[in-house]
mmCIF file with all atom_site columns, C-alpha atoms in Angstrom:
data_model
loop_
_atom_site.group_PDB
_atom_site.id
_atom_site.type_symbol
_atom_site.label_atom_id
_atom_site.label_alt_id
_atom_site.label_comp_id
_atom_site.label_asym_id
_atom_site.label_entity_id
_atom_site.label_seq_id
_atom_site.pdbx_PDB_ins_code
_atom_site.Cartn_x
_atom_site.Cartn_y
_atom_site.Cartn_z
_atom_site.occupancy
_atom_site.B_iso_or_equiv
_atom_site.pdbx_formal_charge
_atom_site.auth_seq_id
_atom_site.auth_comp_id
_atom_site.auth_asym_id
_atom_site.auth_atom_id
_atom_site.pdbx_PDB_model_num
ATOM 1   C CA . UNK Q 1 1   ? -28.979 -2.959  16.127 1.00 0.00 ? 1   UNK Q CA 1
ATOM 2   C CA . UNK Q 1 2   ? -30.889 -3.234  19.205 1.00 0.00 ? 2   UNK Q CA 1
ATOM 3   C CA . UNK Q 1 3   ? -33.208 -0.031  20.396 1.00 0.00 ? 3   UNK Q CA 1
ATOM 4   C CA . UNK Q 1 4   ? -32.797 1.103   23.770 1.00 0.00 ? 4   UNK Q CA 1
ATOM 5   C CA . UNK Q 1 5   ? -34.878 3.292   25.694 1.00 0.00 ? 5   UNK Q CA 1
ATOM 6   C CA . UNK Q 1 6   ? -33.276 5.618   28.396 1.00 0.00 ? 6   UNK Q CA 1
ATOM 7   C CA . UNK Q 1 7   ? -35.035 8.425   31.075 1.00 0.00 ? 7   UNK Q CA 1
ATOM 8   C CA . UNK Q 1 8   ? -34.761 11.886  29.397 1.00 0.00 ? 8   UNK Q CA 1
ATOM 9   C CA . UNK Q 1 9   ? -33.234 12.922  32.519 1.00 0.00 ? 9   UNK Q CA 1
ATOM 10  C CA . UNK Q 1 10  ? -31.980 12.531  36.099 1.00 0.00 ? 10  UNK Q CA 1
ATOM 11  C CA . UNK Q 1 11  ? -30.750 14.407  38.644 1.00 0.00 ? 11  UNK Q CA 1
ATOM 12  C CA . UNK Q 1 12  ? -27.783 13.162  41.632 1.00 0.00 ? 12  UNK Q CA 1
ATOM 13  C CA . UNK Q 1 13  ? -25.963 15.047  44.008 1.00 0.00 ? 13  UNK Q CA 1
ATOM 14  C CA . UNK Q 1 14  ? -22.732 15.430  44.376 1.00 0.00 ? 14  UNK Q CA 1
ATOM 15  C CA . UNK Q 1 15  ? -20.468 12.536  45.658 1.00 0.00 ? 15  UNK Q CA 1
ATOM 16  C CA . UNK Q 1 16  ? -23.663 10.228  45.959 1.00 0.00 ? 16  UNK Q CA 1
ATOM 17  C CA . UNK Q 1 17  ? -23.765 7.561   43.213 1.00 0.00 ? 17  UNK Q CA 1
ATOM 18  C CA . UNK Q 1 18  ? -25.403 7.824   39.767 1.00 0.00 ? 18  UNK Q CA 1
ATOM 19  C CA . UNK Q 1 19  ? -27.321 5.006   38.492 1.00 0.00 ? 19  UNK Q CA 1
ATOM 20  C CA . UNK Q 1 20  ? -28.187 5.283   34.715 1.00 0.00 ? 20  UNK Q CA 1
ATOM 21  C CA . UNK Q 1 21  ? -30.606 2.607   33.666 1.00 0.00 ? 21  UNK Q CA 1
ATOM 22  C CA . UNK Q 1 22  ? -30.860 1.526   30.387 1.00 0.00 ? 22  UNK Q CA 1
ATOM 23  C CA . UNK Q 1 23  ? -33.562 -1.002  28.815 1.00 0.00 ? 23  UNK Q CA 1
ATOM 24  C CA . UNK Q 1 24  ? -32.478 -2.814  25.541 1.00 0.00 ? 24  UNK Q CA 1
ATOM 25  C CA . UNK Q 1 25  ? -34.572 -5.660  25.843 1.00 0.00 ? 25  UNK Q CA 1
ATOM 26  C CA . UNK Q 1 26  ? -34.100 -6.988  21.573 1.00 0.00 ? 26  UNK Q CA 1
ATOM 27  C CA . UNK Q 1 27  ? -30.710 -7.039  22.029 1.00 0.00 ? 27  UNK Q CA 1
ATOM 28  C CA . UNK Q 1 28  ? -29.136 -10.215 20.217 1.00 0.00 ? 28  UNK Q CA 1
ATOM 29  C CA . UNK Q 1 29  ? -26.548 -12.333 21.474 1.00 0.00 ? 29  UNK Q CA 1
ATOM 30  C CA . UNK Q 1 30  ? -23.831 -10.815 19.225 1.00 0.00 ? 30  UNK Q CA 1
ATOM 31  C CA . UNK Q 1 31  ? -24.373 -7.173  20.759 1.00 0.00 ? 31  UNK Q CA 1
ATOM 32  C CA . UNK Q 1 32  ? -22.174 -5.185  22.845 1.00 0.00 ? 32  UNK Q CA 1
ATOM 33  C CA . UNK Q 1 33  ? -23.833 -2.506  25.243 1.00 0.00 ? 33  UNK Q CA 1
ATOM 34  C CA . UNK Q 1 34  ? -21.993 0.856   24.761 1.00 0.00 ? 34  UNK Q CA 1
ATOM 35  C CA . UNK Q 1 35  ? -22.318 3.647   27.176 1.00 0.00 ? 35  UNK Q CA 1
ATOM 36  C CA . UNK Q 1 36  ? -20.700 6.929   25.546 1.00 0.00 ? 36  UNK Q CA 1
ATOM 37  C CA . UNK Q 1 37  ? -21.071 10.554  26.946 1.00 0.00 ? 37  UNK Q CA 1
ATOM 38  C CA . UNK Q 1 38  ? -21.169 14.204  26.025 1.00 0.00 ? 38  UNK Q CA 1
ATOM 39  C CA . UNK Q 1 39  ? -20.597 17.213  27.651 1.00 0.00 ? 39  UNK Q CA 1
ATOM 40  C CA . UNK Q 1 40  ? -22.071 19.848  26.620 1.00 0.00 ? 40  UNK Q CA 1
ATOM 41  C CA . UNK Q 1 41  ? -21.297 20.220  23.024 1.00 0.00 ? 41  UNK Q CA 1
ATOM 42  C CA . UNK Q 1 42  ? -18.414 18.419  23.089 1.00 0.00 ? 42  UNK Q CA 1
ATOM 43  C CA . UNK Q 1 43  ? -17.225 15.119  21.033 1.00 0.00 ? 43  UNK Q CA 1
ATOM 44  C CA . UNK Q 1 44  ? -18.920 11.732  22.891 1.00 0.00 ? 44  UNK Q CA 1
ATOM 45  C CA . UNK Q 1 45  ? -16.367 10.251  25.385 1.00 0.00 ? 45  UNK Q CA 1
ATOM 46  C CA . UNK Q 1 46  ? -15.908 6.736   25.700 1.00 0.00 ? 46  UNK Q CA 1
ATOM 47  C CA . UNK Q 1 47  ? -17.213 5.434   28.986 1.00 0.00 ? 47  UNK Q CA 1
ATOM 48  C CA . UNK Q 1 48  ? -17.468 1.327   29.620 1.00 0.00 ? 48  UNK Q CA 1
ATOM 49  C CA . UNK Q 1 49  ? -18.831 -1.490  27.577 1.00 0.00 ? 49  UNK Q CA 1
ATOM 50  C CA . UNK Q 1 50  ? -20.394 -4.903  28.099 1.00 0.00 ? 50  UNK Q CA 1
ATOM 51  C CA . UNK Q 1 51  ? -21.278 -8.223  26.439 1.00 0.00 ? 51  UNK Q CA 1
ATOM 52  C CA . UNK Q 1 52  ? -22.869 -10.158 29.436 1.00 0.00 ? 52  UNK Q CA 1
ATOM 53  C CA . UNK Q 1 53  ? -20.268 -9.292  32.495 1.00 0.00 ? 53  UNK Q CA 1
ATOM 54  C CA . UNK Q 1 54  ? -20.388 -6.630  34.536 1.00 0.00 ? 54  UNK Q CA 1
ATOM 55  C CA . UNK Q 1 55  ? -17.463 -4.582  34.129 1.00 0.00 ? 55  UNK Q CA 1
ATOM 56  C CA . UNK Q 1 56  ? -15.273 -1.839  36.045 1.00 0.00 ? 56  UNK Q CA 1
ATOM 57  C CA . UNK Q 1 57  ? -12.727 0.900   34.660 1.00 0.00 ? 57  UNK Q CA 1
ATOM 58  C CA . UNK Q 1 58  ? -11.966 3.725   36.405 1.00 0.00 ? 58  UNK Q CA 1
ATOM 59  C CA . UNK Q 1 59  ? -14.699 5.915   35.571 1.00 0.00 ? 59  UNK Q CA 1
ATOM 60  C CA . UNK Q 1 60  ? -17.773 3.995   35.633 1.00 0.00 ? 60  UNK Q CA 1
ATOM 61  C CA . UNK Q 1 61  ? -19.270 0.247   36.393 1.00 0.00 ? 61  UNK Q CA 1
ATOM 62  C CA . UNK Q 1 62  ? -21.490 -1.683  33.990 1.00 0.00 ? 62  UNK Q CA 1
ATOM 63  C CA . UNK Q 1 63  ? -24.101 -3.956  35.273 1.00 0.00 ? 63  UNK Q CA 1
ATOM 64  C CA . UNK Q 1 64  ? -25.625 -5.833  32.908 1.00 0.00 ? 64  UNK Q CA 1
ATOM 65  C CA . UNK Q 1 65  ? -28.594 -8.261  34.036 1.00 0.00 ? 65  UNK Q CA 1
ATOM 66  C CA . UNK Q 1 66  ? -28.314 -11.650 33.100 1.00 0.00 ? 66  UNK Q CA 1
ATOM 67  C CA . UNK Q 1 67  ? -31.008 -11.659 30.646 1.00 0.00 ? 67  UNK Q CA 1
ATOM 68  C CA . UNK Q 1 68  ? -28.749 -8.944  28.866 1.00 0.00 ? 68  UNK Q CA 1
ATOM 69  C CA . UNK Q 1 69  ? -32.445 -6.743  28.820 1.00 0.00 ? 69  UNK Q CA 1
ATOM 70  C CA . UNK Q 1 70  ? -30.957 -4.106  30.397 1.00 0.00 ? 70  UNK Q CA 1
ATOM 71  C CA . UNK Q 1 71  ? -28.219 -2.351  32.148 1.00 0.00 ? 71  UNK Q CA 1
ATOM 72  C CA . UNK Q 1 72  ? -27.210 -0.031  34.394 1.00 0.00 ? 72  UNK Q CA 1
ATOM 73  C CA . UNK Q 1 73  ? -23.932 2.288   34.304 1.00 0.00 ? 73  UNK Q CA 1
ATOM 74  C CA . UNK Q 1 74  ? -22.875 3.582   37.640 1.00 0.00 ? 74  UNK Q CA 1
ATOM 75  C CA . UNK Q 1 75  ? -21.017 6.474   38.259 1.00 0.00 ? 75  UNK Q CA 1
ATOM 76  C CA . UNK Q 1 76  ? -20.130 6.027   42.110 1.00 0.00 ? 76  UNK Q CA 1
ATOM 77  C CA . UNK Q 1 77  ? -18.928 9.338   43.283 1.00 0.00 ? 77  UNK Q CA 1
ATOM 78  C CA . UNK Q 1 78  ? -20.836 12.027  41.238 1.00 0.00 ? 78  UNK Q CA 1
ATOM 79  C CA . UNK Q 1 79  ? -18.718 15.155  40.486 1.00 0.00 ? 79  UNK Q CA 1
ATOM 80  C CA . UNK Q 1 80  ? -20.204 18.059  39.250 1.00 0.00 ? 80  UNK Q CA 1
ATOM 81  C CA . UNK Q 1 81  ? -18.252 17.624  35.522 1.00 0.00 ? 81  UNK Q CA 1
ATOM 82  C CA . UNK Q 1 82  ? -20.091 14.643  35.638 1.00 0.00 ? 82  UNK Q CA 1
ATOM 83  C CA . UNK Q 1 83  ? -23.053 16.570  34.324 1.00 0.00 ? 83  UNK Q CA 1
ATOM 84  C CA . UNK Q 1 84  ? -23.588 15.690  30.375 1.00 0.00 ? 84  UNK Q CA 1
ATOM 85  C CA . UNK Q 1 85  ? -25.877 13.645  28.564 1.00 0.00 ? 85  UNK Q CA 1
ATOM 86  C CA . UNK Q 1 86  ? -25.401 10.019  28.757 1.00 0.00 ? 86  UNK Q CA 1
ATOM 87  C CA . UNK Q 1 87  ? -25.969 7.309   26.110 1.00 0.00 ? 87  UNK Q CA 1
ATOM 88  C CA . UNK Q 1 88  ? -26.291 3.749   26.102 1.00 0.00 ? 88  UNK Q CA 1
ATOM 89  C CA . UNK Q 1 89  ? -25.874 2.258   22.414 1.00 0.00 ? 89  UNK Q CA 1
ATOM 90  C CA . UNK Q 1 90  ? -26.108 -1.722  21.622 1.00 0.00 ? 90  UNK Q CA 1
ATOM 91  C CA . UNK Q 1 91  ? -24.014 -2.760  18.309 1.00 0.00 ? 91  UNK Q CA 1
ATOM 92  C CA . UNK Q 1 92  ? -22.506 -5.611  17.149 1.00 0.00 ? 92  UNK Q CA 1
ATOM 93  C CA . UNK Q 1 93  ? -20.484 -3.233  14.825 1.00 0.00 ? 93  UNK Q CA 1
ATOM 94  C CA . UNK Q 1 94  ? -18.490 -0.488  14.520 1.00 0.00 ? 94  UNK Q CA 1
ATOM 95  C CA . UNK Q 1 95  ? -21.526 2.083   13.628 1.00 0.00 ? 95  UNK Q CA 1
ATOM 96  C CA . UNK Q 1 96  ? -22.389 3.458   16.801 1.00 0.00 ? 96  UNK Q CA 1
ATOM 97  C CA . UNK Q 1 97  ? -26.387 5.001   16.720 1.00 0.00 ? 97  UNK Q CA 1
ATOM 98  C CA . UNK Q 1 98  ? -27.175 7.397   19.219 1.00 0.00 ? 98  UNK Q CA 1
ATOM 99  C CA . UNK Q 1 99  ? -30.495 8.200   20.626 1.00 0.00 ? 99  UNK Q CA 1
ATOM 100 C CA . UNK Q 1 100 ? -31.111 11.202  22.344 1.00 0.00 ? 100 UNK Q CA 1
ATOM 101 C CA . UNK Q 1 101 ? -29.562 10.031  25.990 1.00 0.00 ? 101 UNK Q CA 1
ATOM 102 C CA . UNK Q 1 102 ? -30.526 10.813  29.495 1.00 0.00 ? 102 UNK Q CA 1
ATOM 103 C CA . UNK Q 1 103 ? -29.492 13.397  30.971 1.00 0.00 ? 103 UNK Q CA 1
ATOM 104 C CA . UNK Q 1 104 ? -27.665 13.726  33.921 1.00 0.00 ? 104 UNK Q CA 1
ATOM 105 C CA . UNK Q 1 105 ? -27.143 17.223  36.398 1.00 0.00 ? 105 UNK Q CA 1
ATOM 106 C CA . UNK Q 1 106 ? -25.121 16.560  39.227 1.00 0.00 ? 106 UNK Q CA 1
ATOM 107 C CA . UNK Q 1 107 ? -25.672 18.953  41.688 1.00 0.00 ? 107 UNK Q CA 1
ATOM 108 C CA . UNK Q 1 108 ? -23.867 20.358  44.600 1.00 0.00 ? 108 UNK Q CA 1
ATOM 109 C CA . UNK S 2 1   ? -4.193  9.739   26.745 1.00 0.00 ? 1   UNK S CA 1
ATOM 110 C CA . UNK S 2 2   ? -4.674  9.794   22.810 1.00 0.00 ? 2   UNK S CA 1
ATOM 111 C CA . UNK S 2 3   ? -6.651  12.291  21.459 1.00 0.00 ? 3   UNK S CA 1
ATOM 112 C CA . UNK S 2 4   ? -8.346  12.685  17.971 1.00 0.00 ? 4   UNK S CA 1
ATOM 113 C CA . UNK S 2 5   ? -7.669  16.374  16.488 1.00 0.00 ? 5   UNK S CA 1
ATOM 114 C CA . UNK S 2 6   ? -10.042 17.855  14.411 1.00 0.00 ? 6   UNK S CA 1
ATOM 115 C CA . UNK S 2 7   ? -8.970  21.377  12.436 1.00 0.00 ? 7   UNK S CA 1
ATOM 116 C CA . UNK S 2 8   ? -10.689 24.142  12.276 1.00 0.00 ? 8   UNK S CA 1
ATOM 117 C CA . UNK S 2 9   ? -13.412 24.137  15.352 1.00 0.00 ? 9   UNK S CA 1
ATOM 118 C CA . UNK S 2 10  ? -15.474 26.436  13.543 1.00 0.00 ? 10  UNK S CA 1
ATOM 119 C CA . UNK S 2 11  ? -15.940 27.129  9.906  1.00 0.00 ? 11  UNK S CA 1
ATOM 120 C CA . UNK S 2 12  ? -18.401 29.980  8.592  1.00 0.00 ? 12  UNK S CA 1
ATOM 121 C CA . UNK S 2 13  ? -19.185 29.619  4.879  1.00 0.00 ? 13  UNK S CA 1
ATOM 122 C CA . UNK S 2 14  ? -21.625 30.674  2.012  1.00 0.00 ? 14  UNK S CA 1
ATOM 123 C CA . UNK S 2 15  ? -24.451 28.318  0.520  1.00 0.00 ? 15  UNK S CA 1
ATOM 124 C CA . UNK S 2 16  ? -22.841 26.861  -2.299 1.00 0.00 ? 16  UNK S CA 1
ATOM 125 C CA . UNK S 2 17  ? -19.565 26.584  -1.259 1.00 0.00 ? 17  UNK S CA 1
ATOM 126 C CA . UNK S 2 18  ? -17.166 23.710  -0.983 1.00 0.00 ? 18  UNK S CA 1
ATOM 127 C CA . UNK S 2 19  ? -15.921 22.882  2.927  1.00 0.00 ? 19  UNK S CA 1
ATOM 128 C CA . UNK S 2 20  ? -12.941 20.856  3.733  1.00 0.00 ? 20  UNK S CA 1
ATOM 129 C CA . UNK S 2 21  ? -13.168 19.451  7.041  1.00 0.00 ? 21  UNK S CA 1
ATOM 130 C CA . UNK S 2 22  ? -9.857  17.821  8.591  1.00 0.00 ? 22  UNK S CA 1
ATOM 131 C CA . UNK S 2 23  ? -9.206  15.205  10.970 1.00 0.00 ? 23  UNK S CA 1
ATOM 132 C CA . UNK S 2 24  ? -5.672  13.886  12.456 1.00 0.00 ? 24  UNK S CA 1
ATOM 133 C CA . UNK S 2 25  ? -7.193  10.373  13.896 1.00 0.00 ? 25  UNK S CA 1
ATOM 134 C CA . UNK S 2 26  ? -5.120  8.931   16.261 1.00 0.00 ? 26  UNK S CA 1
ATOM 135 C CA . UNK S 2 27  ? -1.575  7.373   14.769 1.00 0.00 ? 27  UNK S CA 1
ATOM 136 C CA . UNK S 2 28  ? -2.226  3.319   14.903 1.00 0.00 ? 28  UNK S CA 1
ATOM 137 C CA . UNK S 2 29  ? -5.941  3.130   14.653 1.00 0.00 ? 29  UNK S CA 1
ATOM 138 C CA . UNK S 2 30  ? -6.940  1.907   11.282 1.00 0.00 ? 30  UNK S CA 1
ATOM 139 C CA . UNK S 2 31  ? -10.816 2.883   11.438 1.00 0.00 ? 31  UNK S CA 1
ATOM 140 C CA . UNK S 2 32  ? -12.451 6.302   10.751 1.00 0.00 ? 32  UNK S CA 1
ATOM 141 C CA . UNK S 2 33  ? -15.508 7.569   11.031 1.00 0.00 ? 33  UNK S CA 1
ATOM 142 C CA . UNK S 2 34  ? -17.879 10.702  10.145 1.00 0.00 ? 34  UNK S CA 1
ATOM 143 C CA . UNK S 2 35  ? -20.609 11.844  12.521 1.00 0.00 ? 35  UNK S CA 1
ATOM 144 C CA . UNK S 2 36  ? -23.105 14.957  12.641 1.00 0.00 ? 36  UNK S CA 1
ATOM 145 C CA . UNK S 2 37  ? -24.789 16.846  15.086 1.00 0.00 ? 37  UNK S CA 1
ATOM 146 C CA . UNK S 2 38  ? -27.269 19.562  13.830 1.00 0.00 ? 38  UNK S CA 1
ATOM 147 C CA . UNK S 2 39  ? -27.991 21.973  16.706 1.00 0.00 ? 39  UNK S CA 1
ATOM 148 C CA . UNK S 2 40  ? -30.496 20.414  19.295 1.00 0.00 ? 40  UNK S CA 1
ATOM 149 C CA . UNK S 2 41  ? -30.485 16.830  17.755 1.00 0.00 ? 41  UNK S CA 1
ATOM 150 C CA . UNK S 2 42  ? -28.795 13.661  17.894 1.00 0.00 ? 42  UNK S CA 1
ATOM 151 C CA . UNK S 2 43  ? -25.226 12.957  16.944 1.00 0.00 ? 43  UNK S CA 1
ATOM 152 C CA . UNK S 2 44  ? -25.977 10.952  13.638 1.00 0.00 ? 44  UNK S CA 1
ATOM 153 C CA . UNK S 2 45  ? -23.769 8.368   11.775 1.00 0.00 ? 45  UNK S CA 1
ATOM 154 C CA . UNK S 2 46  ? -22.123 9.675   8.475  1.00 0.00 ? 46  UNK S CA 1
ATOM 155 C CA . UNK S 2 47  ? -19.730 7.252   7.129  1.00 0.00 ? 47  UNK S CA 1
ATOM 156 C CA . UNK S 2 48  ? -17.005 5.027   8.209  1.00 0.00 ? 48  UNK S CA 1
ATOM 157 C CA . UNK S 2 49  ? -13.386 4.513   6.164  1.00 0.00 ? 49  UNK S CA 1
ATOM 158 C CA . UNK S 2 50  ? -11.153 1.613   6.179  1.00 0.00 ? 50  UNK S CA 1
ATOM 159 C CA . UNK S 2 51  ? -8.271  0.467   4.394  1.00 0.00 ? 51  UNK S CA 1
ATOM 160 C CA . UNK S 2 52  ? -8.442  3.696   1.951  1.00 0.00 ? 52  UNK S CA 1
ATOM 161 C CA . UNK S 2 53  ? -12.414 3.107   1.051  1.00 0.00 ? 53  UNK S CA 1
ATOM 162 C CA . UNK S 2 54  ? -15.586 3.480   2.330  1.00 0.00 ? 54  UNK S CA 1
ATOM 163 C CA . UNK S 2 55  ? -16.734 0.789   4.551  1.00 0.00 ? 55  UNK S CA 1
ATOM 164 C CA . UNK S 2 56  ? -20.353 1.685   5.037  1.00 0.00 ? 56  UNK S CA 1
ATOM 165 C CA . UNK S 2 57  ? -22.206 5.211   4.497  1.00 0.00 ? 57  UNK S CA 1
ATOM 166 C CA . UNK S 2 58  ? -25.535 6.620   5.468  1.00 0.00 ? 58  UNK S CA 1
ATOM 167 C CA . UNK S 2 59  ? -28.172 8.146   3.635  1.00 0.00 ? 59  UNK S CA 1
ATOM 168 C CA . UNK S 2 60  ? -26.948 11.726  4.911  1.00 0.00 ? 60  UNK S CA 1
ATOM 169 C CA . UNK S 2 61  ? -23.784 10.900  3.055  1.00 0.00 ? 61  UNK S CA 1
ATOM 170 C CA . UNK S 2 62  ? -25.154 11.646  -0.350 1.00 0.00 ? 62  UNK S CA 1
ATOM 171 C CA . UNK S 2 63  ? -23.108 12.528  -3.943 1.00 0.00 ? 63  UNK S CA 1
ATOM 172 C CA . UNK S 2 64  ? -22.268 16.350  -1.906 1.00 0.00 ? 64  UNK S CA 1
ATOM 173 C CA . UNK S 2 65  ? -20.238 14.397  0.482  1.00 0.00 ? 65  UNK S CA 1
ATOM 174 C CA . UNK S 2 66  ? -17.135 12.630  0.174  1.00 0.00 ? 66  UNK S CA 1
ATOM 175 C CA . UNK S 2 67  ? -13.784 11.261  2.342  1.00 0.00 ? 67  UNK S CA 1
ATOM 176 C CA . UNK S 2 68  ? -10.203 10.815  1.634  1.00 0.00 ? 68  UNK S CA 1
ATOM 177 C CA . UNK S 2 69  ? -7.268  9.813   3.344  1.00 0.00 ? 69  UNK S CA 1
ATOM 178 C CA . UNK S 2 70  ? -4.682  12.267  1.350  1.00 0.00 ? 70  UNK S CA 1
ATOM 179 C CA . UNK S 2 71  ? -1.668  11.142  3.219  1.00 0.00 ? 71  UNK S CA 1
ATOM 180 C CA . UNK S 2 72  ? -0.707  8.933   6.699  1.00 0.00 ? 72  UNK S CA 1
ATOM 181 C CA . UNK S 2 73  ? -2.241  11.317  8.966  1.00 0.00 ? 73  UNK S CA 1
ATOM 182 C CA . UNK S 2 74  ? -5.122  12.994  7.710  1.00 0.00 ? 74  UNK S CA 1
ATOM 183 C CA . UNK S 2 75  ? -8.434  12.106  7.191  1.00 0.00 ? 75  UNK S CA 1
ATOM 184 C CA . UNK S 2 76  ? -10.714 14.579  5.390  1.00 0.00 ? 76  UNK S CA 1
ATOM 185 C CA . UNK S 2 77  ? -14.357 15.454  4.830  1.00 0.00 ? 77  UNK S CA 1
ATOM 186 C CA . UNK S 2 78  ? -15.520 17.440  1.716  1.00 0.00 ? 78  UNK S CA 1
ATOM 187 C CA . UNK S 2 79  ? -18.802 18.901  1.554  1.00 0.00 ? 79  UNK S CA 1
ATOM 188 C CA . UNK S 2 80  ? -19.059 20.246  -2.162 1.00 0.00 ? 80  UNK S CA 1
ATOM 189 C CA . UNK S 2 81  ? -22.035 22.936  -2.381 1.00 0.00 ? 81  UNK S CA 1
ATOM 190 C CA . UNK S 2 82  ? -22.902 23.128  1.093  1.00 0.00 ? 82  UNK S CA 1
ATOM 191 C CA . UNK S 2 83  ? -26.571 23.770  2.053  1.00 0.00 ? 83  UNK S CA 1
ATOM 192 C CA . UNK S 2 84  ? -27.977 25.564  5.022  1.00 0.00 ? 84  UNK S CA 1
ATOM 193 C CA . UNK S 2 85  ? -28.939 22.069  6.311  1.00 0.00 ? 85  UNK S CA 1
ATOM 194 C CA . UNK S 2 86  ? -25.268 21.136  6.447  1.00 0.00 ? 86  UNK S CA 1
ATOM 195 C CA . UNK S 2 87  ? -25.252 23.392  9.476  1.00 0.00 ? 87  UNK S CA 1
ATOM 196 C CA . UNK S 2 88  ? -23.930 21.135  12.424 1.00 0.00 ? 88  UNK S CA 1
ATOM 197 C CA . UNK S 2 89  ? -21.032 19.705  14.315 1.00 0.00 ? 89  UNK S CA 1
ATOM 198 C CA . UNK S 2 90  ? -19.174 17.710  12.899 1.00 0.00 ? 90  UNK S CA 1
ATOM 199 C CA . UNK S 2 91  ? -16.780 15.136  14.448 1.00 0.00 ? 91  UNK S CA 1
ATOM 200 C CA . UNK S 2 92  ? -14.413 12.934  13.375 1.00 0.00 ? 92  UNK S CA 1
ATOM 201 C CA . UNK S 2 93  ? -13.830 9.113   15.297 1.00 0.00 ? 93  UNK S CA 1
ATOM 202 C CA . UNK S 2 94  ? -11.499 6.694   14.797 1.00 0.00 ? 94  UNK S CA 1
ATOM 203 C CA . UNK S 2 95  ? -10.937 3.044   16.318 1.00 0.00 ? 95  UNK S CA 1
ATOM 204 C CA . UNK S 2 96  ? -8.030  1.056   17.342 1.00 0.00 ? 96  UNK S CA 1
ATOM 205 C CA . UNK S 2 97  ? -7.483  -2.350  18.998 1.00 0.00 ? 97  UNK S CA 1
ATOM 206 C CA . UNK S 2 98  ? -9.134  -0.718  22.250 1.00 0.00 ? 98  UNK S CA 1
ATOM 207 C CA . UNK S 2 99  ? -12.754 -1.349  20.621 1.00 0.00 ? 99  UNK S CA 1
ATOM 208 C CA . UNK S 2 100 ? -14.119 1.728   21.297 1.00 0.00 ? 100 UNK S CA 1
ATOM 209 C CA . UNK S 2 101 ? -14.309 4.809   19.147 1.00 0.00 ? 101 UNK S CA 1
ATOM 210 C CA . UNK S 2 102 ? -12.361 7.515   20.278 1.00 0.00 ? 102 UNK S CA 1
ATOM 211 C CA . UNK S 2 103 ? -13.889 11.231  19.073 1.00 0.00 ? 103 UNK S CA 1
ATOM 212 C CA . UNK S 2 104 ? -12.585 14.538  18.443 1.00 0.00 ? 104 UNK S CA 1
ATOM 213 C CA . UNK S 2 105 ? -13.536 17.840  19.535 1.00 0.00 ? 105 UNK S CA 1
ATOM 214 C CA . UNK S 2 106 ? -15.844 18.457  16.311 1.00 0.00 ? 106 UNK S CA 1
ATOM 215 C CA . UNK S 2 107 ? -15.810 21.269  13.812 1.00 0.00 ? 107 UNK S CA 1
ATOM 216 C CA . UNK S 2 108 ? -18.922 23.638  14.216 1.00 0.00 ? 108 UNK S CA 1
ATOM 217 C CA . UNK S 2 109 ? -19.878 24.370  10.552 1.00 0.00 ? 109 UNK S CA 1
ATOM 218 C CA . UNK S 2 110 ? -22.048 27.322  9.410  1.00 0.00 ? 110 UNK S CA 1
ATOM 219 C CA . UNK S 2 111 ? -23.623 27.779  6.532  1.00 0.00 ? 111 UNK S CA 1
ATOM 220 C CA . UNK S 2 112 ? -25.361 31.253  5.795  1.00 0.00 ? 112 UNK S CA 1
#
């Protein structure tokens, strides 16, 4: 599976958008590009995922460039629950490999 | 929403000892999975189960570990002489036609 590389941590205010970048520039045409989260010490949470569209649900947007090199996850109204560490995982199977995330405080 | 149940959410027990971790994946998904999270550290893959046998393992998931679908419902980890090491969450996934993983709460085991 592809390695991605993530900031260690960010910081947004409340209500304002969060942009989580995400650089996974090996990724092979076969991968998907995962975004999971966990708060606090709780199990990961699905968020989104991507082949090559961008796509919307209702907690999150995925923007994937069109070189498929990166991506972006957007949370558009932060809220502080949103605070919890944020990972962005590229598979072409079911064995999801986490890295270590970026973290994101939301803050009033 | 469907929700992955994971019994008990914290388990203290001696070096040695043999753990039974349980898992109640949610009731049409057809893929499980194992994953640990020492203290600090990154949530790491430990096995994944389908169709009653072990699709693909790690190296974490050595001869001390092992999985078992006893019945419809449950899905089970066994750790048989548990180490200090084997401190960690532990948390349970499983995966549907929705093709995403969907993960449970986690069992905090300790090991003293």
């Amino acid at each position: 599976d592809a390695k991605t590389t993530q900031p260690t941590s960010m910081d947004c205010a409340e209500g304002r958008a969060a942009n989580l970048p995400c650089n996974h520039s090996t990724i092979s045409g076969n991968e998907y590009v995962y975004w999971y989260r966990q708060i606090h010490s709780q199990g990961p949470q699905y968020i989104i995922h991507g082949l090559k569209n961008n796509e919307t649900n209702e907690m999150a947007s995925l923007i994937i460039t069109e070189d498929r090199k990166s991506s972006t996850l957007i949370l558009p109204h932060a809220t502080l629950r949103d605070t919890a560490v944020y990972y962005c995982i590229v598979t072409h199977t079911d064995k999801l490999i986490f890295g270590t995330g970026t973290r994101l405080q939301v803050f009033p | 929403e469907p929700e992955v149940t994971q019994t008990p959410s914290h388990q203290v027990t001696q070096m040695g000892q043999e753990v039974i971790l349980r898992c109640v994946p949610i009731s049409n998904h057809l893929y499980f999975y194992w994953y640990r999270q020492i203290l600090g550290q990154k949530v790491e893959f430990l096995v994944s189960f389908y169709n009653n046998e072990i699709s693909e393992k790690s190296e974490i998931f050595d001869d001390q570990f092992s999985v078992e679908r006893p019945d419809g419902s449950n899905f089970t980890l066994k750790i048989r002489s548990t180490k200090l090491e084997d401190s960690a969450m532990y948390f349970c996934a499983s995966w549907g036609q929705e093709l995403w993983q969907y993960f449970g709460p986690g069992t905090r085991l300790t090991v003293t």
